[in-house]
Short mmCIF file of C-alpha atoms in Angstrom, two decimals:
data_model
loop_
_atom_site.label_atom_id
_atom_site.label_comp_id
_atom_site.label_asym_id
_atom_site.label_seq_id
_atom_site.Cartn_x
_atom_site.Cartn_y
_atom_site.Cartn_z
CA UNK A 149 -4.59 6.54 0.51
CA UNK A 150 -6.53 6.31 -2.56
CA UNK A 151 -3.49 4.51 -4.23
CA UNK A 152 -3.04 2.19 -1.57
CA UNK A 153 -6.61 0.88 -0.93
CA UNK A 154 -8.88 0.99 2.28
CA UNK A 155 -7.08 -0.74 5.12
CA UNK A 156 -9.05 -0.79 7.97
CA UNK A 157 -11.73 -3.68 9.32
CA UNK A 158 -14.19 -0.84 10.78
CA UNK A 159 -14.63 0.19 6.98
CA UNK A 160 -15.48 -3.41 6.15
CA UNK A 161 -16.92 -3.83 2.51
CA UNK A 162 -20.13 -5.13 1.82
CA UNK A 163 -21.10 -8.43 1.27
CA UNK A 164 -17.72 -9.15 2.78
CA UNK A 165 -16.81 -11.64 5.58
CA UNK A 166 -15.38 -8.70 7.71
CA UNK A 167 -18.43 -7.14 7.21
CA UNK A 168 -19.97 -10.23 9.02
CA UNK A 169 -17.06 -10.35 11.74
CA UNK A 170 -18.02 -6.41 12.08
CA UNK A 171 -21.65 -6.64 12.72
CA UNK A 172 -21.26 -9.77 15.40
CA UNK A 173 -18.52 -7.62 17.04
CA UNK A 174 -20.76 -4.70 17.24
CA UNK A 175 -23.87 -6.95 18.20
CA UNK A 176 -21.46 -8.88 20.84
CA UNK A 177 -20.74 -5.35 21.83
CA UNK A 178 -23.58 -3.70 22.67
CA UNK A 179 -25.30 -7.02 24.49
CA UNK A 180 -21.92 -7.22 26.72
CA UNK A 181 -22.54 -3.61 27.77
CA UNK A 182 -26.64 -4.42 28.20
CA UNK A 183 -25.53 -7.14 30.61
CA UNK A 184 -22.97 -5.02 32.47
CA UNK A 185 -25.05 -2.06 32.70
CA UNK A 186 -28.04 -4.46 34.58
CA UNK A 187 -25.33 -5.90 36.60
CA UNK A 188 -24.62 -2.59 37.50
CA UNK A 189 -27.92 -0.98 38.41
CA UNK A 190 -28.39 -4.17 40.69
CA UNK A 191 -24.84 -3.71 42.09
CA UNK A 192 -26.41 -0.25 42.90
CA UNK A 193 -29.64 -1.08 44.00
CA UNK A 194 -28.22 -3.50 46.29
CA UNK A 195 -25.82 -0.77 48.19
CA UNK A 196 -28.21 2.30 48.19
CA UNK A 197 -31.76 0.04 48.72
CA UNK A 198 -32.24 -1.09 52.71
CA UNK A 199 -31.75 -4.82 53.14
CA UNK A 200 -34.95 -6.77 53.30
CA UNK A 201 -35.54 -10.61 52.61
CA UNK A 202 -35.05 -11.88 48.97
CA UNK A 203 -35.89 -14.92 47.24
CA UNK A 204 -32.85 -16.43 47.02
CA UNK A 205 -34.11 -19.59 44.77
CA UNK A 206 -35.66 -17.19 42.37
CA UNK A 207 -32.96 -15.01 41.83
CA UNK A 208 -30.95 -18.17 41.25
CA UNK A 209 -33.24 -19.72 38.83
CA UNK A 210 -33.83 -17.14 36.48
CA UNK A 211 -30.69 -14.42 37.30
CA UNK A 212 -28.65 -17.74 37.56
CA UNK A 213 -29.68 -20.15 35.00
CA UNK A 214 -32.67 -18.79 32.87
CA UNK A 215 -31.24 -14.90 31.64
CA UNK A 216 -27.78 -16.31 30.49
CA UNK A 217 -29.60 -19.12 28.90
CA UNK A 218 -31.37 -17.21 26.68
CA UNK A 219 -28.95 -14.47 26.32
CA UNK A 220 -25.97 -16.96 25.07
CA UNK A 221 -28.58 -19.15 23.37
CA UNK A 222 -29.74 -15.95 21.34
CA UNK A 223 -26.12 -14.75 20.34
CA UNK A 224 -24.81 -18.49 19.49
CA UNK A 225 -27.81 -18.33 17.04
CA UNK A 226 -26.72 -14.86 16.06
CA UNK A 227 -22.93 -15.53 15.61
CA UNK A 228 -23.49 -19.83 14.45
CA UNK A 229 -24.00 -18.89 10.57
CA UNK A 230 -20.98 -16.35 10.33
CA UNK A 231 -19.01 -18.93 11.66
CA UNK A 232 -20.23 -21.49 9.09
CA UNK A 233 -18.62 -19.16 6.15
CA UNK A 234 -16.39 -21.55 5.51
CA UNK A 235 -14.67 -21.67 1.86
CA UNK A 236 -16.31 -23.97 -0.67
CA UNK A 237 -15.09 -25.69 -3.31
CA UNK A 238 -13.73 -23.11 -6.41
CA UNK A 239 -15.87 -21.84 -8.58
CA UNK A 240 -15.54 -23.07 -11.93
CA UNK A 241 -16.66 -19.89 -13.68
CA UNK A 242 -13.35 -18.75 -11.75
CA UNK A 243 -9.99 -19.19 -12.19
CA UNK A 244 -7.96 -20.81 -9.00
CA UNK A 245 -6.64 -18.46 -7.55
CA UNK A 246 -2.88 -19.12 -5.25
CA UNK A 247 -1.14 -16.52 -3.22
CA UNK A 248 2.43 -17.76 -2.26
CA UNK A 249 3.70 -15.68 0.99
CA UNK A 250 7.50 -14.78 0.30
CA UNK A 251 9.77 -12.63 2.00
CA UNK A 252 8.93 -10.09 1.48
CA UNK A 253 6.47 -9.91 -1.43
CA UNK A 254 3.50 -12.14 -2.55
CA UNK A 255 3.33 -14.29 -5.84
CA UNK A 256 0.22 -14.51 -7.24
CA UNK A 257 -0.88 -17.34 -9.62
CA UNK A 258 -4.02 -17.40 -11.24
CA UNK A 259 -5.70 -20.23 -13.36
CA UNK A 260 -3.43 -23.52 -12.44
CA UNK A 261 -2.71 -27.05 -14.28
CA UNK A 262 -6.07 -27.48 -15.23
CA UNK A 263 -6.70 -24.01 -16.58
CA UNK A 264 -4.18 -23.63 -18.89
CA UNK A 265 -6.34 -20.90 -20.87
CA UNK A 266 -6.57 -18.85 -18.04
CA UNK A 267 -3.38 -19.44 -16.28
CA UNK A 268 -0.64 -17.19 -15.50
CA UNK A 269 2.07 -15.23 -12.46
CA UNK A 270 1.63 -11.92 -11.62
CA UNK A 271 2.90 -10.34 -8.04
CA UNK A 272 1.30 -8.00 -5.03
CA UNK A 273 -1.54 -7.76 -6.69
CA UNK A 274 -5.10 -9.67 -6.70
CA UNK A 275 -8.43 -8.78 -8.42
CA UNK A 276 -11.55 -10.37 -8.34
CA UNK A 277 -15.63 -9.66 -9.71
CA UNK A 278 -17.68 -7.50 -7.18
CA UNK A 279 -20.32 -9.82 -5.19
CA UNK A 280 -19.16 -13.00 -6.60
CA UNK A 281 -17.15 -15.56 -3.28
CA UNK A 282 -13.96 -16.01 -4.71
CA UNK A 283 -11.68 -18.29 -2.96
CA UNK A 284 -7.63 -18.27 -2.49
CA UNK A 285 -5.24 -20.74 -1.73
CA UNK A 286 -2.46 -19.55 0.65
CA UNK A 287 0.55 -21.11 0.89
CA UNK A 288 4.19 -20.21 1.66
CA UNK A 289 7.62 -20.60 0.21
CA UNK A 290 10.13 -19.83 3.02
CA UNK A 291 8.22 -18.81 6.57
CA UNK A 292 5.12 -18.17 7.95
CA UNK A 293 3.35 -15.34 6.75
CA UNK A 294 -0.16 -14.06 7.26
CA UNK A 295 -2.54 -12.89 4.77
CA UNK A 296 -4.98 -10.46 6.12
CA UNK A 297 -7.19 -7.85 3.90
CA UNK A 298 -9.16 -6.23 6.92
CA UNK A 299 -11.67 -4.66 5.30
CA UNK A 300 -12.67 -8.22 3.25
CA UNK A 301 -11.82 -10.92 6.22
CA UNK A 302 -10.18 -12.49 8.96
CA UNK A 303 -6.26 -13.20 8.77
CA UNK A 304 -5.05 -16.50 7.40
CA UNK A 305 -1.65 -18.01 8.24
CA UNK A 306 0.35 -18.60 4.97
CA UNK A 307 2.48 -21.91 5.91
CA UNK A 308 5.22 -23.92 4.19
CA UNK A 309 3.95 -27.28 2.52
CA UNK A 310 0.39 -26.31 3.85
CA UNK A 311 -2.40 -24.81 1.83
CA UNK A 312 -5.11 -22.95 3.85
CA UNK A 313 -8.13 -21.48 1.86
CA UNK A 314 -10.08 -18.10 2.49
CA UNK A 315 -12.70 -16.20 1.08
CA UNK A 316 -12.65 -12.87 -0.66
CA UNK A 317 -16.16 -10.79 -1.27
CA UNK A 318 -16.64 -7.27 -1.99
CA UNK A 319 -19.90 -6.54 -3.41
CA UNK A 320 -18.26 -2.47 -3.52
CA UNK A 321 -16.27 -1.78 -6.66
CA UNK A 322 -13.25 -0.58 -4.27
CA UNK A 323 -9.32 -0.95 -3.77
CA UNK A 324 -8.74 -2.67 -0.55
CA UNK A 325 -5.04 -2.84 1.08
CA UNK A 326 -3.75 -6.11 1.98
CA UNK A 327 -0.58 -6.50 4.87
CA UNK A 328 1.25 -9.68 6.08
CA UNK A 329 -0.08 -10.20 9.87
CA UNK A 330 2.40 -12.47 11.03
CA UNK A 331 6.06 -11.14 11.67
CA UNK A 332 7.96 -12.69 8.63
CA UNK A 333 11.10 -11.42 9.28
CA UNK A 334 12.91 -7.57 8.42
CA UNK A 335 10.88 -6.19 5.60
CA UNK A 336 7.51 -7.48 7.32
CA UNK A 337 6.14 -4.38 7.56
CA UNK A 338 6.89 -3.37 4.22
CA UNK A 339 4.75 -6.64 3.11
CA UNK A 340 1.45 -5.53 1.54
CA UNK A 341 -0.80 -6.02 -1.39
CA UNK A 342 -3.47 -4.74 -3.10
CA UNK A 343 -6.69 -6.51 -3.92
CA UNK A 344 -9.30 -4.79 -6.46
CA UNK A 345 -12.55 -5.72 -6.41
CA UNK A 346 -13.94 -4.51 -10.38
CA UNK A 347 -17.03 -5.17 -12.40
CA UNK A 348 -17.13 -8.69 -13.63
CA UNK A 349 -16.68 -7.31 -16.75
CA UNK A 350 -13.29 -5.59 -15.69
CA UNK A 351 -12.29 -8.56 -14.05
CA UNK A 352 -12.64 -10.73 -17.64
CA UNK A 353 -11.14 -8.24 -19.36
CA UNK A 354 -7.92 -7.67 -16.84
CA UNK A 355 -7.50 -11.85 -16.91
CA UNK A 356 -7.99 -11.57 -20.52
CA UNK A 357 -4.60 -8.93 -20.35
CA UNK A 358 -2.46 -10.67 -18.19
CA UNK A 359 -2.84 -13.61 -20.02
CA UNK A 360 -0.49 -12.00 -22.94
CA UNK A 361 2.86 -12.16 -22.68
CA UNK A 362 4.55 -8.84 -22.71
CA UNK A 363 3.32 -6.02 -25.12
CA UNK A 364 5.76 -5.55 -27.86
CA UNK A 365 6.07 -1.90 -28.91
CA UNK A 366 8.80 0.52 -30.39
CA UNK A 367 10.52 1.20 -27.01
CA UNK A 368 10.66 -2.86 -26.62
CA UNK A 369 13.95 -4.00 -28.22
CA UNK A 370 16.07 -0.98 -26.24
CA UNK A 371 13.95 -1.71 -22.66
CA UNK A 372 14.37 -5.59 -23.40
CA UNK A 373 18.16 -4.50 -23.75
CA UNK A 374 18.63 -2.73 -21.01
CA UNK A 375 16.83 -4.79 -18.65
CA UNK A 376 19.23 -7.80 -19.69
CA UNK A 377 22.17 -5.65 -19.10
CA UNK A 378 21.18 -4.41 -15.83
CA UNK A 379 21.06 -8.01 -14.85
CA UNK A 380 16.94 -8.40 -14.11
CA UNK A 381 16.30 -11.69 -15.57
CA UNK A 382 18.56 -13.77 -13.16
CA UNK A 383 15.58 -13.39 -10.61
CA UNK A 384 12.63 -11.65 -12.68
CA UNK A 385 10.09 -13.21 -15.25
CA UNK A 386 8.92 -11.12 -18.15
CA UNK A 387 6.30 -13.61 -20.11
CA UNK A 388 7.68 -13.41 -24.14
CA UNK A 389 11.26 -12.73 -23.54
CA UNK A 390 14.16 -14.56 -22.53
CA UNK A 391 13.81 -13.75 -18.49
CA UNK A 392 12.48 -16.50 -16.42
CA UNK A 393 14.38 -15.65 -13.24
CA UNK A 394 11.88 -17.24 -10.46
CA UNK A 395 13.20 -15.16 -6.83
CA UNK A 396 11.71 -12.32 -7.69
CA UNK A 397 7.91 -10.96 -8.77
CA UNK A 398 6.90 -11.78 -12.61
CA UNK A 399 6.90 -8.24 -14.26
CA UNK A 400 5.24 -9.22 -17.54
CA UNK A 401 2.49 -6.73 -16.61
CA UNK A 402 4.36 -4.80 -13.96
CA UNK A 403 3.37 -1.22 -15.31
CA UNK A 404 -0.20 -2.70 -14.77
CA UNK A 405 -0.14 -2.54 -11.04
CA UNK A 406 -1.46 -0.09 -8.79
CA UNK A 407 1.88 -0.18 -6.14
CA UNK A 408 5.70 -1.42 -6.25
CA UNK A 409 7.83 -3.58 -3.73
CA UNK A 410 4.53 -5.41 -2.27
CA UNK A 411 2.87 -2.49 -1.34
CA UNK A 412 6.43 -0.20 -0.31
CA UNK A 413 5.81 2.65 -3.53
CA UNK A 414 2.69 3.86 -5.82
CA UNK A 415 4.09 2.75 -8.97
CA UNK A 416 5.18 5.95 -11.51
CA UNK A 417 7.99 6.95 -13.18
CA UNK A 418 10.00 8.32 -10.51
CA UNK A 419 9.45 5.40 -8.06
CA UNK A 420 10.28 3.08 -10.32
CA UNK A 421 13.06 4.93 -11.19
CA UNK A 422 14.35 4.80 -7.66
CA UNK A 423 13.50 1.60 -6.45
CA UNK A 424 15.50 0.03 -9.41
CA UNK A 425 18.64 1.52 -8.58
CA UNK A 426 18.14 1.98 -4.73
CA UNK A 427 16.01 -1.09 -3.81
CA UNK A 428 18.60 -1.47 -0.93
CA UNK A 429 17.71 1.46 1.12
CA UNK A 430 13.85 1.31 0.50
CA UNK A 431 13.33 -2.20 1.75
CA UNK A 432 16.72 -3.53 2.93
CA UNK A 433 17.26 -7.15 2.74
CA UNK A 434 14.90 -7.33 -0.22
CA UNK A 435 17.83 -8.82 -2.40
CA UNK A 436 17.41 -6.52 -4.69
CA UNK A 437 20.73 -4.90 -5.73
CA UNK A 438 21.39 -1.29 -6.74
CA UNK A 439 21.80 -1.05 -10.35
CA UNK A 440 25.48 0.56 -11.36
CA UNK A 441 25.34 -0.61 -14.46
CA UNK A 442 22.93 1.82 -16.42
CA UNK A 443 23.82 5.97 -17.16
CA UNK A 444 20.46 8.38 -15.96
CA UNK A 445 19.05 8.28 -19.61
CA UNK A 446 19.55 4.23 -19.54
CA UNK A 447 18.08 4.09 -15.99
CA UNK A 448 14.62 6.65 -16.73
CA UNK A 449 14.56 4.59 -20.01
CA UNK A 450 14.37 1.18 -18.85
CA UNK A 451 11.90 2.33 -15.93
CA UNK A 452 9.69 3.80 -18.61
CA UNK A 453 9.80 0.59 -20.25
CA UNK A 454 8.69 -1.32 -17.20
CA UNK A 455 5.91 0.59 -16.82
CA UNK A 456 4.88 0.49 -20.60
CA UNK A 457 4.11 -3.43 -19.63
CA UNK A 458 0.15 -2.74 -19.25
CA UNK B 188 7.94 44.30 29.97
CA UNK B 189 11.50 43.85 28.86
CA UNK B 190 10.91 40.28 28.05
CA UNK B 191 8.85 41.47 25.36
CA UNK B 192 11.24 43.30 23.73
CA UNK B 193 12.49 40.48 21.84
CA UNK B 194 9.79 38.74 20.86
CA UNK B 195 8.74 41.74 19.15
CA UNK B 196 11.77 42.04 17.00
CA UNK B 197 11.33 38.51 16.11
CA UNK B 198 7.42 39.06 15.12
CA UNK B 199 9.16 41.92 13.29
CA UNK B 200 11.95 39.53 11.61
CA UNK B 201 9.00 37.07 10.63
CA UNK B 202 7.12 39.31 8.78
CA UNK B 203 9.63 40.91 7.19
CA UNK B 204 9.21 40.03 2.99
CA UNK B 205 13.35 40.15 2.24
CA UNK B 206 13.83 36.67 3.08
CA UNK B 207 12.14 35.40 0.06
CA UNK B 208 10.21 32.92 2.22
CA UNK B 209 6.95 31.60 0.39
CA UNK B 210 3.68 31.63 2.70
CA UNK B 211 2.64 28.69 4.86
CA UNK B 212 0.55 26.99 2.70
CA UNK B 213 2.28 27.03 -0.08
CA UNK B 214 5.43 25.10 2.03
CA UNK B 215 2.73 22.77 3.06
CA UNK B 216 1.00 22.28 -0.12
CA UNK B 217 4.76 21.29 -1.37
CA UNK B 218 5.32 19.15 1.69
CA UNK B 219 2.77 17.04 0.62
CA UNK B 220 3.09 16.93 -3.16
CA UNK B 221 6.49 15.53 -1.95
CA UNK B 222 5.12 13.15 0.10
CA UNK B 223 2.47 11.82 -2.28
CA UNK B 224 5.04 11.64 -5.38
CA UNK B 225 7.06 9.88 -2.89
CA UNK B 226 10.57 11.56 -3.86
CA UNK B 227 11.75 10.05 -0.91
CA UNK B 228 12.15 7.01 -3.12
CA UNK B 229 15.36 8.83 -4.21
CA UNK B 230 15.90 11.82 -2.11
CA UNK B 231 16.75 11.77 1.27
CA UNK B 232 14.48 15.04 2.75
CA UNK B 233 14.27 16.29 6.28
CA UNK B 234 10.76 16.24 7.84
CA UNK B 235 9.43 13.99 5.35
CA UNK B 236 8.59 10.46 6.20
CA UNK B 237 10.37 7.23 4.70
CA UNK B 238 12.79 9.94 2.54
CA UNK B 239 15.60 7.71 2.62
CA UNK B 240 16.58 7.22 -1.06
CA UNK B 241 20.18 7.82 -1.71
CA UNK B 242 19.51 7.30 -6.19
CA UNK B 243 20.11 11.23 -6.18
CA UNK B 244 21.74 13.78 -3.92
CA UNK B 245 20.06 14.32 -0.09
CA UNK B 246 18.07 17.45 -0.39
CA UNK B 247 19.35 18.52 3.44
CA UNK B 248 20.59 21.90 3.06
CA UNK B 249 19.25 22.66 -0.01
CA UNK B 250 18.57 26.05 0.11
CA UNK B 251 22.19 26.88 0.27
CA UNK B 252 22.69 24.02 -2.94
CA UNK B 253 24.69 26.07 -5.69
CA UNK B 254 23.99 24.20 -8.29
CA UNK B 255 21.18 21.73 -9.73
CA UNK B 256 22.17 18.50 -10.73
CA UNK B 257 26.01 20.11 -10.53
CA UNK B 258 25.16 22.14 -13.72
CA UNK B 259 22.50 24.43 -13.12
CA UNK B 260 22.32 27.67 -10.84
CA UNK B 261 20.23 27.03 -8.48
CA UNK B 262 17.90 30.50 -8.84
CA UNK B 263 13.94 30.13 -7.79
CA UNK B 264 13.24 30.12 -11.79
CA UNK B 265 15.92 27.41 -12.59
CA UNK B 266 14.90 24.97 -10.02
CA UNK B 267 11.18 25.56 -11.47
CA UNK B 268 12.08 24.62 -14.66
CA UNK B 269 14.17 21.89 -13.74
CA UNK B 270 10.92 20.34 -11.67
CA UNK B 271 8.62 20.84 -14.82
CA UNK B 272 10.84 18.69 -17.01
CA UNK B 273 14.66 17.89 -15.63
CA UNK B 274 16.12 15.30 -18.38
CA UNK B 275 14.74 18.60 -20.82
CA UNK B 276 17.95 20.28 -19.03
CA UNK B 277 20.28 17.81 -18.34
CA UNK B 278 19.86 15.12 -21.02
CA UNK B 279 21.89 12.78 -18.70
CA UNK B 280 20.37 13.24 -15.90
CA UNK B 281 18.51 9.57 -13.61
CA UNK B 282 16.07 11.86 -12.74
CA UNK B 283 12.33 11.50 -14.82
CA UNK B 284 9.87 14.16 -15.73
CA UNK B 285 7.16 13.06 -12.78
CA UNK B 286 4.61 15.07 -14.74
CA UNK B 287 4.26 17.95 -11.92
CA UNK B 288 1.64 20.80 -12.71
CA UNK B 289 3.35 24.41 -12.79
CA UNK B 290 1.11 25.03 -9.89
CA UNK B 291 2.72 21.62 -7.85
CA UNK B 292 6.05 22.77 -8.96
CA UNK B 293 5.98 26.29 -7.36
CA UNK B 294 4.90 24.60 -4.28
CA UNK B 295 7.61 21.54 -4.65
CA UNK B 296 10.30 24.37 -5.32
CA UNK B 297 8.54 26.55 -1.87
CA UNK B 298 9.17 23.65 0.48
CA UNK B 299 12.63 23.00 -0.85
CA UNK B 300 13.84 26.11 -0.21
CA UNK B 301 12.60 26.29 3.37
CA UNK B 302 15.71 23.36 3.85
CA UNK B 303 18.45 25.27 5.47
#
């Protein structure tokens, strides 16, 4: 699953919320099963033991009151700062970052109004610096959707004309899979999204490249061609060129991304291939039609061309 | 004692070399080459998961395939070359080069033709 990024909230990354949720979960654990295994030796004690006389107002006053006094007062001073990790206000060394839930993909907006020099739509795909908080604004464009990356934090509902915040922290250099949590509809399942967490370096230098509009090389004219014949920019983007098509992901830098259909495909040649012409039985009710329009050579050229968009 | 009669002809049967049948790990190794490369994306193939593309022909059945791509015999050597490099044989052809290894092709081309 190298590809697809760590998806699992027992292999929480460092520095990371869900590394927090983790450690008061396994904490929460092991002083529930201190407390039951007392209970049970006394349970024990009490049936094996012959009866005598007990004080009853002792028992009372420190079984009763004093022991879960201090044992919930401890762990509400253990658990009280993790639950304080609420987001801040954004960075400004960062750009804003906005995840729009749609069915059944993710659009991804970095940079905003004010950040015109860092602004720009890109799909399924998020990166931010290692160790640096970097908070997202969720929102949705048709239903509610959950954003959940297990091994960063805890889910977040994505909800129309709402925006709910989170924060993302990986202080690992590490691909980390991302999956809608809240049912969304047919293709749920197939709703997922990568986040990679790079060297702040890396990071600069990946904003710095999807910035650009699309690359313009020898193969661009014939792929630009094809694409427009096929049909793609009623409902895709490509930054530079005539397609502004808004219903689908912007795929100025699609050959740039790690996976295809939010998460459905590692993203190569002979995915790409397939999912343009056969989107329909991968992820039905993506909206995506089959292409007819293209021969084979027109069809492996045009996906070659996609993914020359670095 | 009779019973066992025929299960020895069938350990007999399986170890017999005639059928052409490449060893076990070598079906495997192809298995998941297929898997990873996700040729499912266009293929529909039994016993491999989400293999439900219908871009190119269903590989069901394919050991008994005639011909690759409707063109080419479909011989142990043919289907290897068409894996290494398939629009270098048909020019026409949807299907890309995916950039297999000789080594991942022999093992692609092992599993296929365990698909009766």
């Amino acid at each position: 699953m190298s590809d697809a990024g760590v998806l699992s909230s027992l292999t929480a990354a460092p520095g990371s919320a869900a590394a927090a949720i983790a450690s008061l979960g396994q904490v929460m654990f092991l002083g529930a099963a201190l407390v039951f295994l007392i209970v049970t030796v006394l349970a024990l004690a009490g049936v094996w033991t012959r009866a005598y006389a007990i004080d009853g107002r002792r028992w009372l006053v420190f079984g009763g009151l004093a022991l879960p006094s201090v044992t919930l007062a401890a762990l509400f001073v253990h658990a009280a700062p993790l639950d304080m990790s609420a987001p801040g206000p954004d960075h400004p060394d960062l750009p804003r970052i906005e995840v729009i839930g749609r069915q059944w993909w993710w659009e991804v907006r970095y940079g905003g109004a004010n950040d015109t020099e860092r602004s720009f739509v890109t799909a399924n795909e998020l990166r931010i610096p290692v160790g640096r908080p970097v908070s997202v604004a969720l929102t949705s464009a048709d239903v509610i959707h959950g954003f959940w990356v297990p091994a960063l934090a805890g889910k977040v509902d994505m909800i129309p004309g709402r925006t709910n915040r989170i924060v993302l922290r990986s202080d690992a250099v590490q691909v980390y899979r991302g999956q809608c949590a809240e049912y969304c509809g047919g293709q749920h399942g197939l709703m997922a999204f990568t986040v990679v967490a790079t060297s702040p370096a890396d990071f600069e230098q990946w904003l710095a490249t999807q910035v650009q509009p699309a690359r313009v090389d020898d193969g661009f004219v014939r792929g630009y061609a094809l694409f427009d014949r096929a049909g793609c920019p009623a409902c895709h983007s490509i930054r530079g060129t005539m397609a502004a098509g808004t219903s689908g992901p912007d795929l100025t830098h699609v050959g740039s991304r790690r996976m295809l259909a939010a998460g459905t495909l590692r993203n190569h040649i002979g995915t790409m291939t397939g999912w343009i012409s056969g989107a329909e039985d991968l992820k039905p009710g993506s909206g995506m039609p089959a292409d007819r329009t293209l021969n084979g050579a027109e069809l492996r050229t045009l996906a070659a061309w996609l993914l020359a968009l670095q | 004692m009779l019973l066992l009669v025929p299960l020895v002809f069938a350990w007999a049967a399986c170890s017999r070399d005639d059928t052409g049948r490449a060893p076990r790990d070598e079906v495997a190794e192809g298995r998941a080459i297929i898997i990873t490369k996700e040729c499912g994306a266009c293929h529909v193939i039994p016993n491999v998961p989400a293999a439900w593309g219908r871009v190119g022909p269903t590989l069901a059945g394919f050991r008994g395939r005639v011909y690759l791509a409707g063109r080419i015999p479909n011989t142990p050597d043919e289907l290897e070359r068409w894996l290494l490099d398939p629009p270098r044989l048909v020019p026409g052809t949807a299907m890309p080069n995916l950039n297999l290894a000789e080594h991942e092709v022999r093992a692609v081309a092992a599993y296929l033709y365990t698909l009766q």
